[in-house]
Amino acid sequence: MSDIEIAQQAKMQPIIGLAHQHYGIAAEHLDPIGHYKAKISLEYINSLTDRTDGKLILVTAISPTPAGEGKTTTTVGLGDAMNRIGKKTIMCLREPSLGPCFGVKGGAAGGGYAQVVPMEDINLHFTGDFHAIGVAHNLLSALIDNHINHGNALDIDPRRIQWKRVVDMNDRALRHIVVGMGGAANGYLREDGYDIVVASEVMAILCLATSRADLKARLGRIVIGYKSDRTTPVYARDLKAHGAMAALLKDAIKPNLVQTLENNIAIIHGGPFANIAHGCNTVTATKTALKLADYVVTEAGFGADLGAEKFIDIKCRMSGLKPAAVVLVATVRALKFHGGVAKDALNQENLIALQQGFANLARHYHNITQHYGLPCVVCINHFTFDTEAEIALLQNQCAALGAACVVSKHWAEGGAGAESLAVAITEIVDNREPAFTFVYDADLGLWEKIEAIATKLYGAANVTANAKVKAQLAAWQADYGTFPICMAKTQMSFSTNPNSKGAPSGHTVEISDVRLANGAGFIVAIAGDMMTMPGLPKVPAAERIDIDDDGRITGLF
Amino acid sequence: MSDIEIAQQAKMQPIIGLAHQHYGIAAEHLDPIGHYKAKISLEYINSLTDRTDGKLILVTAISPTPAGEGKTTTTVGLGDAMNRIGKKTIMCLREPSLGPCFGVKGGAAGGGYAQVVPMEDINLHFTGDFHAIGVAHNLLSALIDNHINHGNALDIDPRRIQWKRVVDMNDRALRHIVVGMGGAANGYLREDGYDIVVASEVMAILCLATSRADLKARLGRIVIGYKSDRTTPVYARDLKAHGAMAALLKDAIKPNLVQTLENNIAIIHGGPFANIAHGCNTVTATKTALKLADYVVTEAGFGADLGAEKFIDIKCRMSGLKPAAVVLVATVRALKFHGGVAKDALNQENLIALQQGFANLARHYHNITQHYGLPCVVCINHFTFDTEAEIALLQNQCAALGAACVVSKHWAEGGAGAESLAVAITEIVDNREPAFTFVYDADLGLWEKIEAIATKLYGAANVTANAKVKAQLAAWQADYGTFPICMAKTQMSFSTNPNSKGAPSGHTVEISDVRLANGAGFIVAIAGDMMTMPGLPKVPAAERIDIDDDGRITGLF
């Protein structure tokens, strides 16, 4: 059965009743969105302040491959398993983006028997958060061009506007456009472009904001570009945009409750790109879950070099969150890919490639335990084609590394298949208080922070940048020197070359550009190409997505 | 008090309970969206087929002026008044567009004590219908450029693509753009542009669709452009787009229930521009309301020459709906404007200007009673500055015309202020079966249909068009000859000159362009300039819209 067929057979329970039964949340604190989704009121969340926090478990992965690793699936499977063994656990996930849904990827709500439901709703519009973010973003865009059109009193340099427009769609034709054509009535001609909504700074801001007031202040701090002196920033608050933007986000700021196939509570809220943003769900959602449950399982985007690093150095640093342990997800298939096997040969046993590809896992494990200071369990997300010899080899290699390693079958068996993983991870978090550390101190210079990430985590020998980039960082040092770095690097490799598999070392990381995300509160350092607007493939998933006369949807994976 | 302050003092009742109490709708048939909005399931709507229909009352207005006439306010006030006098009445309204909300207009959920609530939600995102329409539209756009990028097997002429992109924002810089810049990875360079979401054909289609199957079929019939032979149309179904588009509209197709300040049920669903579309709420909503209530009060966009004509000739013709009576809304201020008074002098008594401006009302009244064959009550929507002498003059003029005329004070007094109007209108619809007629027969030639509208309703002496337009209509005659005409003309005047007030006659209507809306099922005839993407004013309403730390919104009118 496909994911959507499994999801459509789920026996969902009305979410209001479920939230009350599991966590004692009264109906008045929830805004229902249909019968199986609900938003939690901020007033209720604020009322939980005095409660003790649960334990936070981060699910991350080896460097992604086309083979798929199953981070979301593992997060859901582990959460279901923990609830099965009597540990009250909430899962915190990211909202899927519509764009990839119509491209290659299909849905993004877990897979097999480890899914969140209602799957179609979660993949299509969900509770409207991304639409609200998109409109808030585009309102600021419209206000910028409107301000210039009506006399440009702020002296915005139209050539130095860095605030693009957004749409929740994979649409390569919009990457680079010219706006304002057609004469005086349509304003001034200038170059512009579109990003996908998940790449919006508004998304990053929503995910890091701690209150309505903080949200509005951050929106006001967004730097949209520079004045004609080339250096004086123009803020969203100069355009009086932040109040209306915050009003548009009045509901988007509230976390969303849904359930897993096994009727356990999951919170799905926020979904920033793990590229130019931190790639984690909202701080509000994670903190709320920690107040409600004894354990919270959450995920971070891409591999542990990107998503987990930002989870630690950006999300945890800004919010005071402290993870208790990490699950590092790997598959036999993906490790063979890292060992040089082509995509169409991954289902054949190949012990040599597996052994070679293991270097990728080993580097991530080393980073998590040594540089983040966190206990780590390796989860082998089991695939049908995995052979016994492969599993045994992988377990031996983990043992040689000193790593706990659990084979988990949640995709095929749901929570029951992940009980060993749940036992392993709860044993750690119930008994250890980790000496959690950041990769760099906030006081370190901006350039030195980039060097710390690249040399410690990526295995790079050195970091380079042209004079312009170095001058820009130096110029920002005074005002923004304490900001963390948000690295934008290919997720496919520890290096900046996506084809460099395994665990490359001694390479050079070149920083091609840096950007100030002043509202989010970090500096984006771009290493290599960064794609903030994907394209559709030759045969997009959209072609097979359909709905019948009764409203039943097919073709979403 | 401002509209939003009045709205925030409303004593709303949970919508699920209210719907059950007033109309016996069980909770299981409603998808709640928060506590005060709900979507009605199509299965429930289908279960009502055998019920008798209520009476349908259309609220329309004189030619719009900057003074404001209050069509939505009157629709709400009349509905509340009818419920007060014991007539079970549902109001059917259009969803507001976000764009104008941040421009000049502010909110669009009625005004004063005749409003629908929750006002902030209705104005900001509401239940996400417009966002779904926008994404469905833009998915088709992305699929077009993606198809061309991947080899253009359909031989689409990139210079003849008529499917633009949409955003729910007033953003003049997007009216005319160039996409596909930046080299081969970003596809092929071509000219494009953005319309506001309400101008999307997807919006028109959603409003006219009678089922999920009809919706999908109509989406598939959309003509996105032409092949390189210049004449062969390319349909959305050729791109296999319609299934995914319909899936995106899975919830948007369901009508939305809200309540008035007086806790009566209103359905707000769909909101197409009354310009390149028909400007009425959805057929599904109107039909559902007619099955539930004894009376339904609905509105059509712009003045009676545009909105009411399309209500009759497009919406009623396609759906089989039959109005029982019409309310023609006018204000003393607006009639003085039609009589030549400047906007800032409208609060001063001016009987001569009022008498002159009355010609506009008289023409609309004549059209409604003679050309649509419908009984009509003139509603004078009372403003604070109206003098007794002005009201008396207006009443005398209506009497001379043989028109029933009621002064209504619903803005200041709510339903209580519109009871006389309610009595007048129910007396008509309870006792008369109107000999309702279309303005033209479906069999008439496309050009002759345009002539019928212009000469009968607009008072034009003749209609002109260049050879290209005439040739295009002739070419469409065989395949689309039975389609109704959707006139796109300035709403400010009976002529194509927005500054020609009152009731001009003997003028020439020039059709500058014609467009095929094959999914919606009509031909758009453009007379004069047509704005499908508004701009923001120098000081946009967005600047004053704000939200406080507790989530209370201010600055929406």
PDB file of C-alpha atoms in Angstrom, chain B residues 85-306:
ATOM      1  CA  ILE B  85     -39.831  40.103  11.682  1.00  0.00           C
ATOM      2  CA  GLY B  86     -39.946  36.318  11.772  1.00  0.00           C
ATOM      3  CA  LYS B  87     -38.803  35.476   8.268  1.00  0.00           C
ATOM      4  CA  LYS B  88     -36.077  32.827   8.343  1.00  0.00           C
ATOM      5  CA  THR B  89     -33.366  34.379   6.209  1.00  0.00           C
ATOM      6  CA  ILE B  90     -29.757  33.541   5.342  1.00  0.00           C
ATOM      7  CA  MET B  91     -27.424  36.094   3.836  1.00  0.00           C
ATOM      8  CA  CYS B  92     -25.028  35.040   1.038  1.00  0.00           C
ATOM      9  CA  LEU B  93     -21.971  37.244   0.689  1.00  0.00           C
ATOM     10  CA  ARG B  94     -18.674  37.340  -1.125  1.00  0.00           C
ATOM     11  CA  GLU B  95     -15.358  36.770   0.628  1.00  0.00           C
ATOM     12  CA  PRO B  96     -13.224  39.898   0.909  1.00  0.00           C
ATOM     13  CA  SER B  97      -9.911  40.088  -0.919  1.00  0.00           C
ATOM     14  CA  LEU B  98      -6.756  40.707   1.116  1.00  0.00           C
ATOM     15  CA  GLY B  99      -5.351  43.167  -1.415  1.00  0.00           C
ATOM     16  CA  PRO B 100      -7.848  46.016  -0.957  1.00  0.00           C
ATOM     17  CA  CYS B 101      -7.737  45.389   2.784  1.00  0.00           C
ATOM     18  CA  PHE B 102      -4.187  46.814   2.822  1.00  0.00           C
ATOM     19  CA  GLY B 103      -4.987  49.514   0.271  1.00  0.00           C
ATOM     20  CA  VAL B 104      -7.697  52.136   0.644  1.00  0.00           C
ATOM     21  CA  LYS B 105     -10.781  50.113   1.365  1.00  0.00           C
ATOM     22  CA  GLY B 106      -9.989  48.340   4.591  1.00  0.00           C
ATOM     23  CA  GLY B 107     -12.304  45.458   5.467  1.00  0.00           C
ATOM     24  CA  ALA B 108     -15.331  44.285   3.504  1.00  0.00           C
ATOM     25  CA  ALA B 109     -17.648  42.577   5.964  1.00  0.00           C
ATOM     26  CA  GLY B 110     -20.402  45.162   6.150  1.00  0.00           C
ATOM     27  CA  GLY B 111     -20.271  48.227   8.367  1.00  0.00           C
ATOM     28  CA  GLY B 112     -21.622  49.867  11.503  1.00  0.00           C
ATOM     29  CA  TYR B 113     -24.214  47.636  13.169  1.00  0.00           C
ATOM     30  CA  ALA B 114     -24.758  45.569  10.032  1.00  0.00           C
ATOM     31  CA  GLN B 115     -21.674  43.372   9.917  1.00  0.00           C
ATOM     32  CA  VAL B 116     -20.664  39.752   9.699  1.00  0.00           C
ATOM     33  CA  VAL B 117     -18.241  38.435  12.304  1.00  0.00           C
ATOM     34  CA  PRO B 118     -15.548  37.449  13.209  1.00  0.00           C
ATOM     35  CA  MET B 119     -14.671  40.554  11.198  1.00  0.00           C
ATOM     36  CA  GLU B 120     -10.866  40.236  11.516  1.00  0.00           C
ATOM     37  CA  ASP B 121     -10.900  36.617  10.369  1.00  0.00           C
ATOM     38  CA  ILE B 122     -13.249  37.306   7.475  1.00  0.00           C
ATOM     39  CA  ASN B 123     -10.930  40.069   6.263  1.00  0.00           C
ATOM     40  CA  LEU B 124      -7.648  38.237   6.941  1.00  0.00           C
ATOM     41  CA  HIS B 125      -7.330  34.778   5.312  1.00  0.00           C
ATOM     42  CA  PHE B 126     -10.876  33.749   6.417  1.00  0.00           C
ATOM     43  CA  THR B 127     -10.970  29.967   5.847  1.00  0.00           C
ATOM     44  CA  GLY B 128      -8.143  29.929   3.308  1.00  0.00           C
ATOM     45  CA  ASP B 129     -10.302  29.673   0.179  1.00  0.00           C
ATOM     46  CA  PHE B 130      -8.516  32.480  -1.662  1.00  0.00           C
ATOM     47  CA  HIS B 131      -5.120  31.052  -0.792  1.00  0.00           C
ATOM     48  CA  ALA B 132      -6.196  27.688  -2.195  1.00  0.00           C
ATOM     49  CA  ILE B 133      -7.438  29.381  -5.373  1.00  0.00           C
ATOM     50  CA  GLY B 134      -4.169  31.300  -5.684  1.00  0.00           C
ATOM     51  CA  VAL B 135      -2.038  28.174  -5.317  1.00  0.00           C
ATOM     52  CA  ALA B 136      -4.204  26.182  -7.740  1.00  0.00           C
ATOM     53  CA  HIS B 137      -3.836  29.010 -10.260  1.00  0.00           C
ATOM     54  CA  ASN B 138      -0.076  29.315  -9.760  1.00  0.00           C
ATOM     55  CA  LEU B 139       0.422  25.553  -9.979  1.00  0.00           C
ATOM     56  CA  LEU B 140      -0.947  25.736 -13.517  1.00  0.00           C
ATOM     57  CA  SER B 141       1.411  28.657 -14.236  1.00  0.00           C
ATOM     58  CA  ALA B 142       4.398  26.688 -12.951  1.00  0.00           C
ATOM     59  CA  LEU B 143       3.375  23.638 -14.997  1.00  0.00           C
ATOM     60  CA  ILE B 144       3.212  25.754 -18.171  1.00  0.00           C
ATOM     61  CA  ASP B 145       6.745  27.136 -17.834  1.00  0.00           C
ATOM     62  CA  ASN B 146       7.989  23.749 -16.665  1.00  0.00           C
ATOM     63  CA  HIS B 147       6.500  22.082 -19.733  1.00  0.00           C
ATOM     64  CA  ILE B 148       8.228  24.547 -22.043  1.00  0.00           C
ATOM     65  CA  ASN B 149      11.482  24.156 -20.107  1.00  0.00           C
ATOM     66  CA  HIS B 150      11.434  20.371 -20.529  1.00  0.00           C
ATOM     67  CA  GLY B 151      11.041  20.368 -24.306  1.00  0.00           C
ATOM     68  CA  ASN B 152       7.578  21.846 -24.979  1.00  0.00           C
ATOM     69  CA  ALA B 153       6.052  18.672 -26.394  1.00  0.00           C
ATOM     70  CA  LEU B 154       2.677  20.444 -26.635  1.00  0.00           C
ATOM     71  CA  ASP B 155       4.207  23.135 -28.873  1.00  0.00           C
ATOM     72  CA  ILE B 156       2.913  25.981 -26.684  1.00  0.00           C
ATOM     73  CA  ASP B 157       3.705  29.372 -28.225  1.00  0.00           C
ATOM     74  CA  PRO B 158       5.441  31.180 -25.336  1.00  0.00           C
ATOM     75  CA  ARG B 159       4.322  34.501 -26.827  1.00  0.00           C
ATOM     76  CA  ARG B 160       0.663  33.486 -26.723  1.00  0.00           C
ATOM     77  CA  ILE B 161       0.304  32.240 -23.170  1.00  0.00           C
ATOM     78  CA  GLN B 162      -2.735  33.996 -21.720  1.00  0.00           C
ATOM     79  CA  TRP B 163      -2.579  32.366 -18.271  1.00  0.00           C
ATOM     80  CA  LYS B 164      -0.892  34.859 -15.967  1.00  0.00           C
ATOM     81  CA  ARG B 165       0.090  34.378 -12.315  1.00  0.00           C
ATOM     82  CA  VAL B 166      -1.872  35.646  -9.307  1.00  0.00           C
ATOM     83  CA  VAL B 167      -1.284  37.004  -5.805  1.00  0.00           C
ATOM     84  CA  ASP B 168      -3.831  38.265  -3.262  1.00  0.00           C
ATOM     85  CA  MET B 169      -2.173  41.651  -2.975  1.00  0.00           C
ATOM     86  CA  ASN B 170      -2.419  45.114  -4.549  1.00  0.00           C
ATOM     87  CA  ASP B 171       0.967  45.134  -6.246  1.00  0.00           C
ATOM     88  CA  ARG B 172       1.303  47.274  -9.360  1.00  0.00           C
ATOM     89  CA  ALA B 173       4.952  46.299  -9.883  1.00  0.00           C
ATOM     90  CA  LEU B 174       3.773  42.803 -10.827  1.00  0.00           C
ATOM     91  CA  ARG B 175       1.302  43.867 -13.519  1.00  0.00           C
ATOM     92  CA  HIS B 176       3.806  43.360 -16.270  1.00  0.00           C
ATOM     93  CA  ILE B 177       6.982  41.388 -15.690  1.00  0.00           C
ATOM     94  CA  VAL B 178       9.616  39.302 -17.451  1.00  0.00           C
ATOM     95  CA  VAL B 179      10.175  35.770 -16.146  1.00  0.00           C
ATOM     96  CA  GLY B 180      12.818  33.171 -16.874  1.00  0.00           C
ATOM     97  CA  MET B 181      15.825  35.474 -16.581  1.00  0.00           C
ATOM     98  CA  GLY B 182      19.211  34.281 -15.389  1.00  0.00           C
ATOM     99  CA  GLY B 183      20.181  31.684 -17.967  1.00  0.00           C
ATOM    100  CA  ALA B 184      19.272  28.201 -19.084  1.00  0.00           C
ATOM    101  CA  ALA B 185      18.663  26.771 -15.602  1.00  0.00           C
ATOM    102  CA  ASN B 186      15.756  29.164 -15.169  1.00  0.00           C
ATOM    103  CA  GLY B 187      13.909  28.284 -18.368  1.00  0.00           C
ATOM    104  CA  TYR B 188      12.949  30.511 -21.267  1.00  0.00           C
ATOM    105  CA  LEU B 189      12.589  34.262 -21.079  1.00  0.00           C
ATOM    106  CA  ARG B 190       9.083  35.578 -21.702  1.00  0.00           C
ATOM    107  CA  GLU B 191       6.714  38.386 -20.752  1.00  0.00           C
ATOM    108  CA  ASP B 192       4.176  37.644 -18.061  1.00  0.00           C
ATOM    109  CA  GLY B 193       2.147  39.439 -15.408  1.00  0.00           C
ATOM    110  CA  TYR B 194       0.198  39.058 -12.200  1.00  0.00           C
ATOM    111  CA  ASP B 195      -3.498  39.521 -11.527  1.00  0.00           C
ATOM    112  CA  ILE B 196      -5.054  39.766  -8.083  1.00  0.00           C
ATOM    113  CA  VAL B 197      -6.526  36.406  -6.962  1.00  0.00           C
ATOM    114  CA  VAL B 198     -10.141  37.574  -7.299  1.00  0.00           C
ATOM    115  CA  ALA B 199      -9.491  38.096 -11.020  1.00  0.00           C
ATOM    116  CA  SER B 200      -8.419  34.469 -11.510  1.00  0.00           C
ATOM    117  CA  GLU B 201     -10.538  32.266 -13.745  1.00  0.00           C
ATOM    118  CA  VAL B 202     -10.144  29.630 -11.024  1.00  0.00           C
ATOM    119  CA  MET B 203     -12.158  31.954  -8.770  1.00  0.00           C
ATOM    120  CA  ALA B 204     -14.888  32.311 -11.410  1.00  0.00           C
ATOM    121  CA  ILE B 205     -14.890  28.542 -11.882  1.00  0.00           C
ATOM    122  CA  LEU B 206     -15.188  27.796  -8.167  1.00  0.00           C
ATOM    123  CA  CYS B 207     -18.149  30.160  -7.989  1.00  0.00           C
ATOM    124  CA  LEU B 208     -19.990  28.496 -10.866  1.00  0.00           C
ATOM    125  CA  ALA B 209     -19.094  24.833 -10.283  1.00  0.00           C
ATOM    126  CA  THR B 210     -21.961  22.613  -9.208  1.00  0.00           C
ATOM    127  CA  SER B 211     -19.969  19.593  -7.951  1.00  0.00           C
ATOM    128  CA  ARG B 212     -16.425  18.311  -7.521  1.00  0.00           C
ATOM    129  CA  ALA B 213     -16.715  16.617 -10.916  1.00  0.00           C
ATOM    130  CA  ASP B 214     -17.932  19.827 -12.570  1.00  0.00           C
ATOM    131  CA  LEU B 215     -15.133  21.780 -10.861  1.00  0.00           C
ATOM    132  CA  LYS B 216     -12.459  19.434 -12.171  1.00  0.00           C
ATOM    133  CA  ALA B 217     -13.934  19.340 -15.674  1.00  0.00           C
ATOM    134  CA  ARG B 218     -14.074  23.148 -15.792  1.00  0.00           C
ATOM    135  CA  LEU B 219     -10.467  23.420 -14.557  1.00  0.00           C
ATOM    136  CA  GLY B 220      -9.435  20.993 -17.296  1.00  0.00           C
ATOM    137  CA  ARG B 221     -11.161  23.156 -19.925  1.00  0.00           C
ATOM    138  CA  ILE B 222      -9.175  26.306 -19.075  1.00  0.00           C
ATOM    139  CA  VAL B 223      -7.405  27.605 -22.187  1.00  0.00           C
ATOM    140  CA  ILE B 224      -3.901  28.611 -21.121  1.00  0.00           C
ATOM    141  CA  GLY B 225      -2.771  29.804 -24.546  1.00  0.00           C
ATOM    142  CA  TYR B 226      -2.210  28.622 -28.063  1.00  0.00           C
ATOM    143  CA  LYS B 227       0.120  26.394 -30.042  1.00  0.00           C
ATOM    144  CA  SER B 228       2.623  27.787 -32.536  1.00  0.00           C
ATOM    145  CA  ASP B 229      -0.027  27.573 -35.261  1.00  0.00           C
ATOM    146  CA  ARG B 230      -1.562  30.544 -33.341  1.00  0.00           C
ATOM    147  CA  THR B 231      -5.059  29.063 -33.249  1.00  0.00           C
ATOM    148  CA  THR B 232      -5.064  25.638 -31.589  1.00  0.00           C
ATOM    149  CA  PRO B 233      -5.882  26.131 -27.906  1.00  0.00           C
ATOM    150  CA  VAL B 234      -3.866  24.420 -25.170  1.00  0.00           C
ATOM    151  CA  TYR B 235      -5.999  23.304 -22.245  1.00  0.00           C
ATOM    152  CA  ALA B 236      -5.075  22.832 -18.590  1.00  0.00           C
ATOM    153  CA  ARG B 237      -6.002  19.158 -19.012  1.00  0.00           C
ATOM    154  CA  ASP B 238      -3.293  18.850 -21.706  1.00  0.00           C
ATOM    155  CA  LEU B 239      -0.815  19.631 -18.924  1.00  0.00           C
ATOM    156  CA  LYS B 240      -2.573  17.146 -16.580  1.00  0.00           C
ATOM    157  CA  ALA B 241      -3.011  20.027 -14.165  1.00  0.00           C
ATOM    158  CA  HIS B 242      -6.708  19.815 -13.355  1.00  0.00           C
ATOM    159  CA  GLY B 243      -6.573  16.870 -10.927  1.00  0.00           C
ATOM    160  CA  ALA B 244      -4.015  18.512  -8.664  1.00  0.00           C
ATOM    161  CA  MET B 245      -5.776  21.869  -8.977  1.00  0.00           C
ATOM    162  CA  ALA B 246      -9.063  20.285  -7.906  1.00  0.00           C
ATOM    163  CA  ALA B 247      -7.277  18.523  -5.037  1.00  0.00           C
ATOM    164  CA  LEU B 248      -5.967  21.902  -3.870  1.00  0.00           C
ATOM    165  CA  LEU B 249      -9.569  23.154  -3.865  1.00  0.00           C
ATOM    166  CA  LYS B 250     -10.883  20.212  -1.826  1.00  0.00           C
ATOM    167  CA  ASP B 251     -11.965  22.445   1.056  1.00  0.00           C
ATOM    168  CA  ALA B 252     -12.379  25.728  -0.818  1.00  0.00           C
ATOM    169  CA  ILE B 253     -15.376  24.227  -2.612  1.00  0.00           C
ATOM    170  CA  LYS B 254     -17.271  23.951   0.695  1.00  0.00           C
ATOM    171  CA  PRO B 255     -19.367  27.010   1.683  1.00  0.00           C
ATOM    172  CA  ASN B 256     -18.434  28.908   4.861  1.00  0.00           C
ATOM    173  CA  LEU B 257     -20.868  29.645   7.683  1.00  0.00           C
ATOM    174  CA  VAL B 258     -20.496  32.695   9.915  1.00  0.00           C
ATOM    175  CA  GLN B 259     -22.924  34.930  11.790  1.00  0.00           C
ATOM    176  CA  THR B 260     -24.041  38.550  11.815  1.00  0.00           C
ATOM    177  CA  LEU B 261     -23.744  40.849  14.836  1.00  0.00           C
ATOM    178  CA  GLU B 262     -27.341  39.772  15.594  1.00  0.00           C
ATOM    179  CA  ASN B 263     -26.411  36.067  15.507  1.00  0.00           C
ATOM    180  CA  ASN B 264     -28.110  35.247  12.247  1.00  0.00           C
ATOM    181  CA  ILE B 265     -26.450  32.845   9.841  1.00  0.00           C
ATOM    182  CA  ALA B 266     -24.566  34.149   6.824  1.00  0.00           C
ATOM    183  CA  ILE B 267     -22.758  32.122   4.175  1.00  0.00           C
ATOM    184  CA  ILE B 268     -19.657  33.781   2.767  1.00  0.00           C
ATOM    185  CA  HIS B 269     -18.206  31.915  -0.163  1.00  0.00           C
ATOM    186  CA  GLY B 270     -16.308  32.975  -3.268  1.00  0.00           C
ATOM    187  CA  GLY B 271     -15.541  36.491  -4.365  1.00  0.00           C
ATOM    188  CA  PRO B 272     -14.778  36.970  -8.047  1.00  0.00           C
ATOM    189  CA  PHE B 273     -14.098  40.414  -9.485  1.00  0.00           C
ATOM    190  CA  ALA B 274     -17.317  41.827 -10.937  1.00  0.00           C
ATOM    191  CA  ASN B 275     -15.147  42.861 -13.841  1.00  0.00           C
ATOM    192  CA  ILE B 276     -13.597  39.961 -15.706  1.00  0.00           C
ATOM    193  CA  ALA B 277     -15.866  37.558 -13.775  1.00  0.00           C
ATOM    194  CA  HIS B 278     -19.465  37.619 -12.574  1.00  0.00           C
ATOM    195  CA  GLY B 279     -18.898  39.184  -9.159  1.00  0.00           C
ATOM    196  CA  CYS B 280     -21.285  36.987  -7.182  1.00  0.00           C
ATOM    197  CA  ASN B 281     -20.788  34.472  -4.387  1.00  0.00           C
ATOM    198  CA  THR B 282     -20.785  30.769  -5.274  1.00  0.00           C
ATOM    199  CA  VAL B 283     -23.727  28.971  -6.821  1.00  0.00           C
ATOM    200  CA  THR B 284     -23.187  26.258  -4.204  1.00  0.00           C
ATOM    201  CA  ALA B 285     -23.576  28.735  -1.361  1.00  0.00           C
ATOM    202  CA  THR B 286     -26.690  30.379  -2.800  1.00  0.00           C
ATOM    203  CA  LYS B 287     -28.354  27.048  -3.553  1.00  0.00           C
ATOM    204  CA  THR B 288     -27.510  25.692  -0.119  1.00  0.00           C
ATOM    205  CA  ALA B 289     -28.949  28.764   1.577  1.00  0.00           C
ATOM    206  CA  LEU B 290     -32.148  28.445  -0.490  1.00  0.00           C
ATOM    207  CA  LYS B 291     -32.571  24.850   0.727  1.00  0.00           C
ATOM    208  CA  LEU B 292     -32.030  25.844   4.351  1.00  0.00           C
ATOM    209  CA  ALA B 293     -33.895  29.133   4.703  1.00  0.00           C
ATOM    210  CA  ASP B 294     -37.198  30.567   3.517  1.00  0.00           C
ATOM    211  CA  TYR B 295     -35.459  33.689   2.236  1.00  0.00           C
ATOM    212  CA  VAL B 296     -31.960  34.336   0.976  1.00  0.00           C
ATOM    213  CA  VAL B 297     -30.502  37.812   0.585  1.00  0.00           C
ATOM    214  CA  THR B 298     -27.444  38.026  -1.641  1.00  0.00           C
ATOM    215  CA  GLU B 299     -25.358  40.705  -3.308  1.00  0.00           C
ATOM    216  CA  ALA B 300     -23.689  41.203  -6.690  1.00  0.00           C
ATOM    217  CA  GLY B 301     -20.600  43.353  -7.256  1.00  0.00           C
ATOM    218  CA  PHE B 302     -20.486  46.926  -8.584  1.00  0.00           C
ATOM    219  CA  GLY B 303     -23.683  48.594  -9.889  1.00  0.00           C
ATOM    220  CA  ALA B 304     -26.781  46.956 -11.343  1.00  0.00           C
ATOM    221  CA  ASP B 305     -25.470  47.445 -14.918  1.00  0.00           C
ATOM    222  CA  LEU B 306     -22.533  45.127 -14.199  1.00  0.00           C
TER     223      LEU B 306
END
